[in-house]
Amino acid sequence: MSRQTINKYLTAIRLRIVELSILQSAPLVGQIEVDESYFGARRVRGKRGRGALGEAIVFGLLKRGDKVYTEIVPNCKSTTLQRIIKGKISIEKRHSF
């Protein structure tokens, strides 16, 4: 097998894993914790504020003792994060603290 063939098969397998995980992901119910973290480049001297240039922002939802959902987001604006929260948390149990 050539390298290209192997890469093609691995890509198909990865895409199928994503499809199955989306199908199995039910909305989170109960007390859910939300947080964002920055991964990647080290802090650049002199840079202020959140996230140095080149860092990936990962937003996560956690139901303690059960499931975790993470997503790489382009920014930490409230509209971006609220869209994810509304899509992943069951409506009848949504509270803000």
PDB file of N, CA and C in Angstrom, residues 2-73:
ATOM      1  N   SER A   2       0.428   2.214  -0.742  1.00  0.00           N
ATOM      2  CA  SER A   2       1.169   3.468  -0.790  1.00  0.00           C
ATOM      3  C   SER A   2       0.767   4.358   0.389  1.00  0.00           C
ATOM      4  N   ARG A   3       1.571   5.348   0.613  1.00  0.00           N
ATOM      5  CA  ARG A   3       1.299   6.292   1.694  1.00  0.00           C
ATOM      6  C   ARG A   3      -0.018   7.032   1.453  1.00  0.00           C
ATOM      7  N   GLN A   4      -0.279   7.385   0.198  1.00  0.00           N
ATOM      8  CA  GLN A   4      -1.517   8.097  -0.137  1.00  0.00           C
ATOM      9  C   GLN A   4      -2.750   7.243   0.157  1.00  0.00           C
ATOM     10  N   THR A   5      -2.674   5.952  -0.130  1.00  0.00           N
ATOM     11  CA  THR A   5      -3.796   5.050   0.133  1.00  0.00           C
ATOM     12  C   THR A   5      -4.061   4.949   1.631  1.00  0.00           C
ATOM     13  N   ILE A   6      -3.000   4.811   2.398  1.00  0.00           N
ATOM     14  CA  ILE A   6      -3.138   4.722   3.858  1.00  0.00           C
ATOM     15  C   ILE A   6      -3.742   6.013   4.413  1.00  0.00           C
ATOM     16  N   ASN A   7      -3.256   7.169   3.932  1.00  0.00           N
ATOM     17  CA  ASN A   7      -3.814   8.450   4.386  1.00  0.00           C
ATOM     18  C   ASN A   7      -5.289   8.573   4.030  1.00  0.00           C
ATOM     19  N   LYS A   8      -5.666   8.079   2.856  1.00  0.00           N
ATOM     20  CA  LYS A   8      -7.067   8.121   2.431  1.00  0.00           C
ATOM     21  C   LYS A   8      -7.936   7.287   3.368  1.00  0.00           C
ATOM     22  N   TYR A   9      -7.470   6.078   3.708  1.00  0.00           N
ATOM     23  CA  TYR A   9      -8.219   5.209   4.625  1.00  0.00           C
ATOM     24  C   TYR A   9      -8.319   5.821   6.023  1.00  0.00           C
ATOM     25  N   LEU A  10      -7.223   6.367   6.520  1.00  0.00           N
ATOM     26  CA  LEU A  10      -7.238   6.974   7.853  1.00  0.00           C
ATOM     27  C   LEU A  10      -8.172   8.183   7.907  1.00  0.00           C
ATOM     28  N   THR A  11      -8.191   8.978   6.853  1.00  0.00           N
ATOM     29  CA  THR A  11      -9.108  10.117   6.795  1.00  0.00           C
ATOM     30  C   THR A  11     -10.554   9.647   6.819  1.00  0.00           C
ATOM     31  N   ALA A  12     -10.856   8.594   6.068  1.00  0.00           N
ATOM     32  CA  ALA A  12     -12.222   8.049   6.044  1.00  0.00           C
ATOM     33  C   ALA A  12     -12.622   7.527   7.422  1.00  0.00           C
ATOM     34  N   ILE A  13     -11.696   6.869   8.117  1.00  0.00           N
ATOM     35  CA  ILE A  13     -11.971   6.348   9.462  1.00  0.00           C
ATOM     36  C   ILE A  13     -12.226   7.501  10.432  1.00  0.00           C
ATOM     37  N   ARG A  14     -11.391   8.551  10.369  1.00  0.00           N
ATOM     38  CA  ARG A  14     -11.568   9.707  11.260  1.00  0.00           C
ATOM     39  C   ARG A  14     -12.912  10.391  11.024  1.00  0.00           C
ATOM     40  N   LEU A  15     -13.292  10.543   9.758  1.00  0.00           N
ATOM     41  CA  LEU A  15     -14.580  11.167   9.446  1.00  0.00           C
ATOM     42  C   LEU A  15     -15.743  10.331   9.970  1.00  0.00           C
ATOM     43  N   ARG A  16     -15.624   9.012   9.889  1.00  0.00           N
ATOM     44  CA  ARG A  16     -16.684   8.131  10.393  1.00  0.00           C
ATOM     45  C   ARG A  16     -16.791   8.227  11.914  1.00  0.00           C
ATOM     46  N   ILE A  17     -15.655   8.329  12.600  1.00  0.00           N
ATOM     47  CA  ILE A  17     -15.659   8.492  14.056  1.00  0.00           C
ATOM     48  C   ILE A  17     -16.383   9.784  14.431  1.00  0.00           C
ATOM     49  N   VAL A  18     -16.126  10.865  13.701  1.00  0.00           N
ATOM     50  CA  VAL A  18     -16.798  12.142  13.960  1.00  0.00           C
ATOM     51  C   VAL A  18     -18.301  12.004  13.747  1.00  0.00           C
ATOM     52  N   GLU A  19     -18.712  11.360  12.653  1.00  0.00           N
ATOM     53  CA  GLU A  19     -20.137  11.163  12.373  1.00  0.00           C
ATOM     54  C   GLU A  19     -20.823  10.391  13.497  1.00  0.00           C
ATOM     55  N   LEU A  20     -20.193   9.318  13.955  1.00  0.00           N
ATOM     56  CA  LEU A  20     -20.779   8.506  15.022  1.00  0.00           C
ATOM     57  C   LEU A  20     -20.854   9.267  16.342  1.00  0.00           C
ATOM     58  N   SER A  21     -19.828  10.044  16.647  1.00  0.00           N
ATOM     59  CA  SER A  21     -19.853  10.789  17.908  1.00  0.00           C
ATOM     60  C   SER A  21     -20.925  11.872  17.883  1.00  0.00           C
ATOM     61  N   ILE A  22     -21.176  12.468  16.721  1.00  0.00           N
ATOM     62  CA  ILE A  22     -22.244  13.464  16.609  1.00  0.00           C
ATOM     63  C   ILE A  22     -23.601  12.802  16.792  1.00  0.00           C
ATOM     64  N   LEU A  23     -23.787  11.628  16.208  1.00  0.00           N
ATOM     65  CA  LEU A  23     -25.054  10.915  16.341  1.00  0.00           C
ATOM     66  C   LEU A  23     -25.337  10.505  17.784  1.00  0.00           C
ATOM     67  N   GLN A  24     -24.286  10.176  18.535  1.00  0.00           N
ATOM     68  CA  GLN A  24     -24.453   9.689  19.899  1.00  0.00           C
ATOM     69  C   GLN A  24     -24.485  10.803  20.937  1.00  0.00           C
ATOM     70  N   SER A  25     -24.197  12.035  20.529  1.00  0.00           N
ATOM     71  CA  SER A  25     -24.123  13.113  21.520  1.00  0.00           C
ATOM     72  C   SER A  25     -25.512  13.665  21.821  1.00  0.00           C
ATOM     73  N   ALA A  26     -26.035  13.267  22.944  1.00  0.00           N
ATOM     74  CA  ALA A  26     -27.331  13.764  23.423  1.00  0.00           C
ATOM     75  C   ALA A  26     -27.088  15.062  24.182  1.00  0.00           C
ATOM     76  N   PRO A  27     -28.098  15.925  24.297  1.00  0.00           N
ATOM     77  CA  PRO A  27     -27.927  17.163  25.067  1.00  0.00           C
ATOM     78  C   PRO A  27     -27.568  16.858  26.528  1.00  0.00           C
ATOM     79  N   LEU A  28     -26.735  17.706  27.104  1.00  0.00           N
ATOM     80  CA  LEU A  28     -26.346  17.551  28.501  1.00  0.00           C
ATOM     81  C   LEU A  28     -27.468  18.080  29.388  1.00  0.00           C
ATOM     82  N   VAL A  29     -27.762  17.363  30.479  1.00  0.00           N
ATOM     83  CA  VAL A  29     -28.846  17.730  31.389  1.00  0.00           C
ATOM     84  C   VAL A  29     -28.287  17.788  32.804  1.00  0.00           C
ATOM     85  N   GLY A  30     -28.764  18.724  33.602  1.00  0.00           N
ATOM     86  CA  GLY A  30     -28.322  18.841  34.987  1.00  0.00           C
ATOM     87  C   GLY A  30     -27.369  20.005  35.152  1.00  0.00           C
ATOM     88  N   GLN A  31     -26.518  19.931  36.173  1.00  0.00           N
ATOM     89  CA  GLN A  31     -25.545  20.990  36.411  1.00  0.00           C
ATOM     90  C   GLN A  31     -24.376  20.812  35.454  1.00  0.00           C
ATOM     91  N   ILE A  32     -24.150  21.823  34.643  1.00  0.00           N
ATOM     92  CA  ILE A  32     -23.095  21.789  33.643  1.00  0.00           C
ATOM     93  C   ILE A  32     -22.114  22.915  33.938  1.00  0.00           C
ATOM     94  N   GLU A  33     -20.824  22.595  33.922  1.00  0.00           N
ATOM     95  CA  GLU A  33     -19.789  23.606  34.093  1.00  0.00           C
ATOM     96  C   GLU A  33     -19.247  23.970  32.721  1.00  0.00           C
ATOM     97  N   VAL A  34     -18.973  25.254  32.507  1.00  0.00           N
ATOM     98  CA  VAL A  34     -18.409  25.711  31.241  1.00  0.00           C
ATOM     99  C   VAL A  34     -17.109  26.457  31.516  1.00  0.00           C
ATOM    100  N   ASP A  35     -16.158  26.330  30.596  1.00  0.00           N
ATOM    101  CA  ASP A  35     -14.875  27.005  30.754  1.00  0.00           C
ATOM    102  C   ASP A  35     -14.178  27.060  29.411  1.00  0.00           C
ATOM    103  N   GLU A  36     -13.247  28.008  29.276  1.00  0.00           N
ATOM    104  CA  GLU A  36     -12.414  28.047  28.084  1.00  0.00           C
ATOM    105  C   GLU A  36     -10.954  28.050  28.507  1.00  0.00           C
ATOM    106  N   SER A  37     -10.110  27.471  27.661  1.00  0.00           N
ATOM    107  CA  SER A  37      -8.677  27.418  27.927  1.00  0.00           C
ATOM    108  C   SER A  37      -7.929  27.751  26.648  1.00  0.00           C
ATOM    109  N   TYR A  38      -6.698  28.197  26.813  1.00  0.00           N
ATOM    110  CA  TYR A  38      -5.858  28.552  25.678  1.00  0.00           C
ATOM    111  C   TYR A  38      -4.711  27.559  25.588  1.00  0.00           C
ATOM    112  N   PHE A  39      -4.499  27.005  24.404  1.00  0.00           N
ATOM    113  CA  PHE A  39      -3.434  26.036  24.190  1.00  0.00           C
ATOM    114  C   PHE A  39      -2.571  26.486  23.025  1.00  0.00           C
ATOM    115  N   GLY A  40      -1.296  26.211  23.125  1.00  0.00           N
ATOM    116  CA  GLY A  40      -0.434  26.512  21.983  1.00  0.00           C
ATOM    117  C   GLY A  40       0.788  27.290  22.393  1.00  0.00           C
ATOM    118  N   ALA A  41       1.009  28.387  21.680  1.00  0.00           N
ATOM    119  CA  ALA A  41       2.230  29.174  21.827  1.00  0.00           C
ATOM    120  C   ALA A  41       2.399  29.682  23.256  1.00  0.00           C
ATOM    121  N   ARG A  42       3.644  29.864  23.627  1.00  0.00           N
ATOM    122  CA  ARG A  42       3.921  30.425  24.940  1.00  0.00           C
ATOM    123  C   ARG A  42       3.609  31.918  24.929  1.00  0.00           C
ATOM    124  N   ARG A  43       3.431  32.457  26.094  1.00  0.00           N
ATOM    125  CA  ARG A  43       3.124  33.880  26.218  1.00  0.00           C
ATOM    126  C   ARG A  43       4.287  34.703  25.672  1.00  0.00           C
ATOM    127  N   VAL A  44       3.951  35.691  24.864  1.00  0.00           N
ATOM    128  CA  VAL A  44       4.965  36.569  24.295  1.00  0.00           C
ATOM    129  C   VAL A  44       5.182  37.728  25.253  1.00  0.00           C
ATOM    130  N   ARG A  45       6.442  37.997  25.552  1.00  0.00           N
ATOM    131  CA  ARG A  45       6.761  39.076  26.480  1.00  0.00           C
ATOM    132  C   ARG A  45       6.175  40.385  25.963  1.00  0.00           C
ATOM    133  N   GLY A  46       5.493  41.092  26.828  1.00  0.00           N
ATOM    134  CA  GLY A  46       4.927  42.369  26.441  1.00  0.00           C
ATOM    135  C   GLY A  46       3.481  42.285  25.975  1.00  0.00           C
ATOM    136  N   LYS A  47       2.999  41.096  25.696  1.00  0.00           N
ATOM    137  CA  LYS A  47       1.604  40.934  25.272  1.00  0.00           C
ATOM    138  C   LYS A  47       0.716  40.958  26.502  1.00  0.00           C
ATOM    139  N   ARG A  48      -0.382  41.678  26.422  1.00  0.00           N
ATOM    140  CA  ARG A  48      -1.318  41.743  27.534  1.00  0.00           C
ATOM    141  C   ARG A  48      -2.633  41.128  27.133  1.00  0.00           C
ATOM    142  N   GLY A  49      -3.426  40.781  28.130  1.00  0.00           N
ATOM    143  CA  GLY A  49      -4.759  40.258  27.864  1.00  0.00           C
ATOM    144  C   GLY A  49      -4.760  38.763  27.625  1.00  0.00           C
ATOM    145  N   ARG A  50      -5.929  38.278  27.202  1.00  0.00           N
ATOM    146  CA  ARG A  50      -6.096  36.845  27.016  1.00  0.00           C
ATOM    147  C   ARG A  50      -5.497  36.378  25.709  1.00  0.00           C
ATOM    148  N   GLY A  51      -4.929  35.185  25.738  1.00  0.00           N
ATOM    149  CA  GLY A  51      -4.524  34.503  24.523  1.00  0.00           C
ATOM    150  C   GLY A  51      -3.489  35.215  23.685  1.00  0.00           C
ATOM    151  N   ALA A  52      -2.270  34.750  23.765  1.00  0.00           N
ATOM    152  CA  ALA A  52      -1.232  35.280  22.893  1.00  0.00           C
ATOM    153  C   ALA A  52      -1.506  34.835  21.460  1.00  0.00           C
ATOM    154  N   LEU A  53      -0.886  35.499  20.541  1.00  0.00           N
ATOM    155  CA  LEU A  53      -1.061  35.180  19.129  1.00  0.00           C
ATOM    156  C   LEU A  53      -0.670  33.728  18.860  1.00  0.00           C
ATOM    157  N   GLY A  54      -1.484  33.007  18.134  1.00  0.00           N
ATOM    158  CA  GLY A  54      -1.164  31.626  17.778  1.00  0.00           C
ATOM    159  C   GLY A  54      -1.723  30.583  18.723  1.00  0.00           C
ATOM    160  N   GLU A  55      -2.385  31.002  19.778  1.00  0.00           N
ATOM    161  CA  GLU A  55      -2.972  30.033  20.698  1.00  0.00           C
ATOM    162  C   GLU A  55      -4.353  29.605  20.225  1.00  0.00           C
ATOM    163  N   ALA A  56      -4.670  28.339  20.444  1.00  0.00           N
ATOM    164  CA  ALA A  56      -5.996  27.820  20.116  1.00  0.00           C
ATOM    165  C   ALA A  56      -6.882  27.955  21.348  1.00  0.00           C
ATOM    166  N   ILE A  57      -8.110  28.421  21.137  1.00  0.00           N
ATOM    167  CA  ILE A  57      -9.063  28.572  22.235  1.00  0.00           C
ATOM    168  C   ILE A  57      -9.968  27.349  22.234  1.00  0.00           C
ATOM    169  N   VAL A  58      -9.991  26.635  23.356  1.00  0.00           N
ATOM    170  CA  VAL A  58     -10.826  25.442  23.482  1.00  0.00           C
ATOM    171  C   VAL A  58     -11.901  25.725  24.523  1.00  0.00           C
ATOM    172  N   PHE A  59     -13.155  25.575  24.113  1.00  0.00           N
ATOM    173  CA  PHE A  59     -14.300  25.805  24.993  1.00  0.00           C
ATOM    174  C   PHE A  59     -14.876  24.453  25.370  1.00  0.00           C
ATOM    175  N   GLY A  60     -15.186  24.263  26.653  1.00  0.00           N
ATOM    176  CA  GLY A  60     -15.675  22.964  27.093  1.00  0.00           C
ATOM    177  C   GLY A  60     -16.880  23.049  28.005  1.00  0.00           C
ATOM    178  N   LEU A  61     -17.701  22.005  27.935  1.00  0.00           N
ATOM    179  CA  LEU A  61     -18.856  21.832  28.817  1.00  0.00           C
ATOM    180  C   LEU A  61     -18.649  20.518  29.552  1.00  0.00           C
ATOM    181  N   LEU A  62     -18.869  20.519  30.863  1.00  0.00           N
ATOM    182  CA  LEU A  62     -18.637  19.332  31.677  1.00  0.00           C
ATOM    183  C   LEU A  62     -19.856  19.032  32.529  1.00  0.00           C
ATOM    184  N   LYS A  63     -20.341  17.812  32.442  1.00  0.00           N
ATOM    185  CA  LYS A  63     -21.346  17.308  33.378  1.00  0.00           C
ATOM    186  C   LYS A  63     -20.570  16.406  34.317  1.00  0.00           C
ATOM    187  N   ARG A  64     -20.459  16.813  35.556  1.00  0.00           N
ATOM    188  CA  ARG A  64     -19.624  16.076  36.515  1.00  0.00           C
ATOM    189  C   ARG A  64     -19.978  14.606  36.582  1.00  0.00           C
ATOM    190  N   GLY A  65     -18.943  13.776  36.514  1.00  0.00           N
ATOM    191  CA  GLY A  65     -19.123  12.335  36.614  1.00  0.00           C
ATOM    192  C   GLY A  65     -19.730  11.702  35.384  1.00  0.00           C
ATOM    193  N   ASP A  66     -19.860  12.470  34.302  1.00  0.00           N
ATOM    194  CA  ASP A  66     -20.520  11.907  33.128  1.00  0.00           C
ATOM    195  C   ASP A  66     -19.772  12.268  31.850  1.00  0.00           C
ATOM    196  N   LYS A  67     -20.213  13.280  31.146  1.00  0.00           N
ATOM    197  CA  LYS A  67     -19.685  13.567  29.820  1.00  0.00           C
ATOM    198  C   LYS A  67     -18.994  14.921  29.753  1.00  0.00           C
ATOM    199  N   VAL A  68     -18.105  15.020  28.761  1.00  0.00           N
ATOM    200  CA  VAL A  68     -17.408  16.261  28.470  1.00  0.00           C
ATOM    201  C   VAL A  68     -17.581  16.552  26.986  1.00  0.00           C
ATOM    202  N   TYR A  69     -17.843  17.812  26.652  1.00  0.00           N
ATOM    203  CA  TYR A  69     -17.904  18.230  25.256  1.00  0.00           C
ATOM    204  C   TYR A  69     -16.923  19.374  25.089  1.00  0.00           C
ATOM    205  N   THR A  70     -16.022  19.280  24.106  1.00  0.00           N
ATOM    206  CA  THR A  70     -15.078  20.352  23.832  1.00  0.00           C
ATOM    207  C   THR A  70     -15.163  20.747  22.370  1.00  0.00           C
ATOM    208  N   GLU A  71     -14.831  21.998  22.117  1.00  0.00           N
ATOM    209  CA  GLU A  71     -14.834  22.503  20.749  1.00  0.00           C
ATOM    210  C   GLU A  71     -13.803  23.617  20.636  1.00  0.00           C
ATOM    211  N   ILE A  72     -13.047  23.618  19.547  1.00  0.00           N
ATOM    212  CA  ILE A  72     -12.113  24.701  19.279  1.00  0.00           C
ATOM    213  C   ILE A  72     -12.928  25.853  18.709  1.00  0.00           C
ATOM    214  N   VAL A  73     -12.809  27.028  19.325  1.00  0.00           N
ATOM    215  CA  VAL A  73     -13.596  28.183  18.901  1.00  0.00           C
ATOM    216  C   VAL A  73     -12.674  29.281  18.364  1.00  0.00           C
TER     217      VAL A  73
END
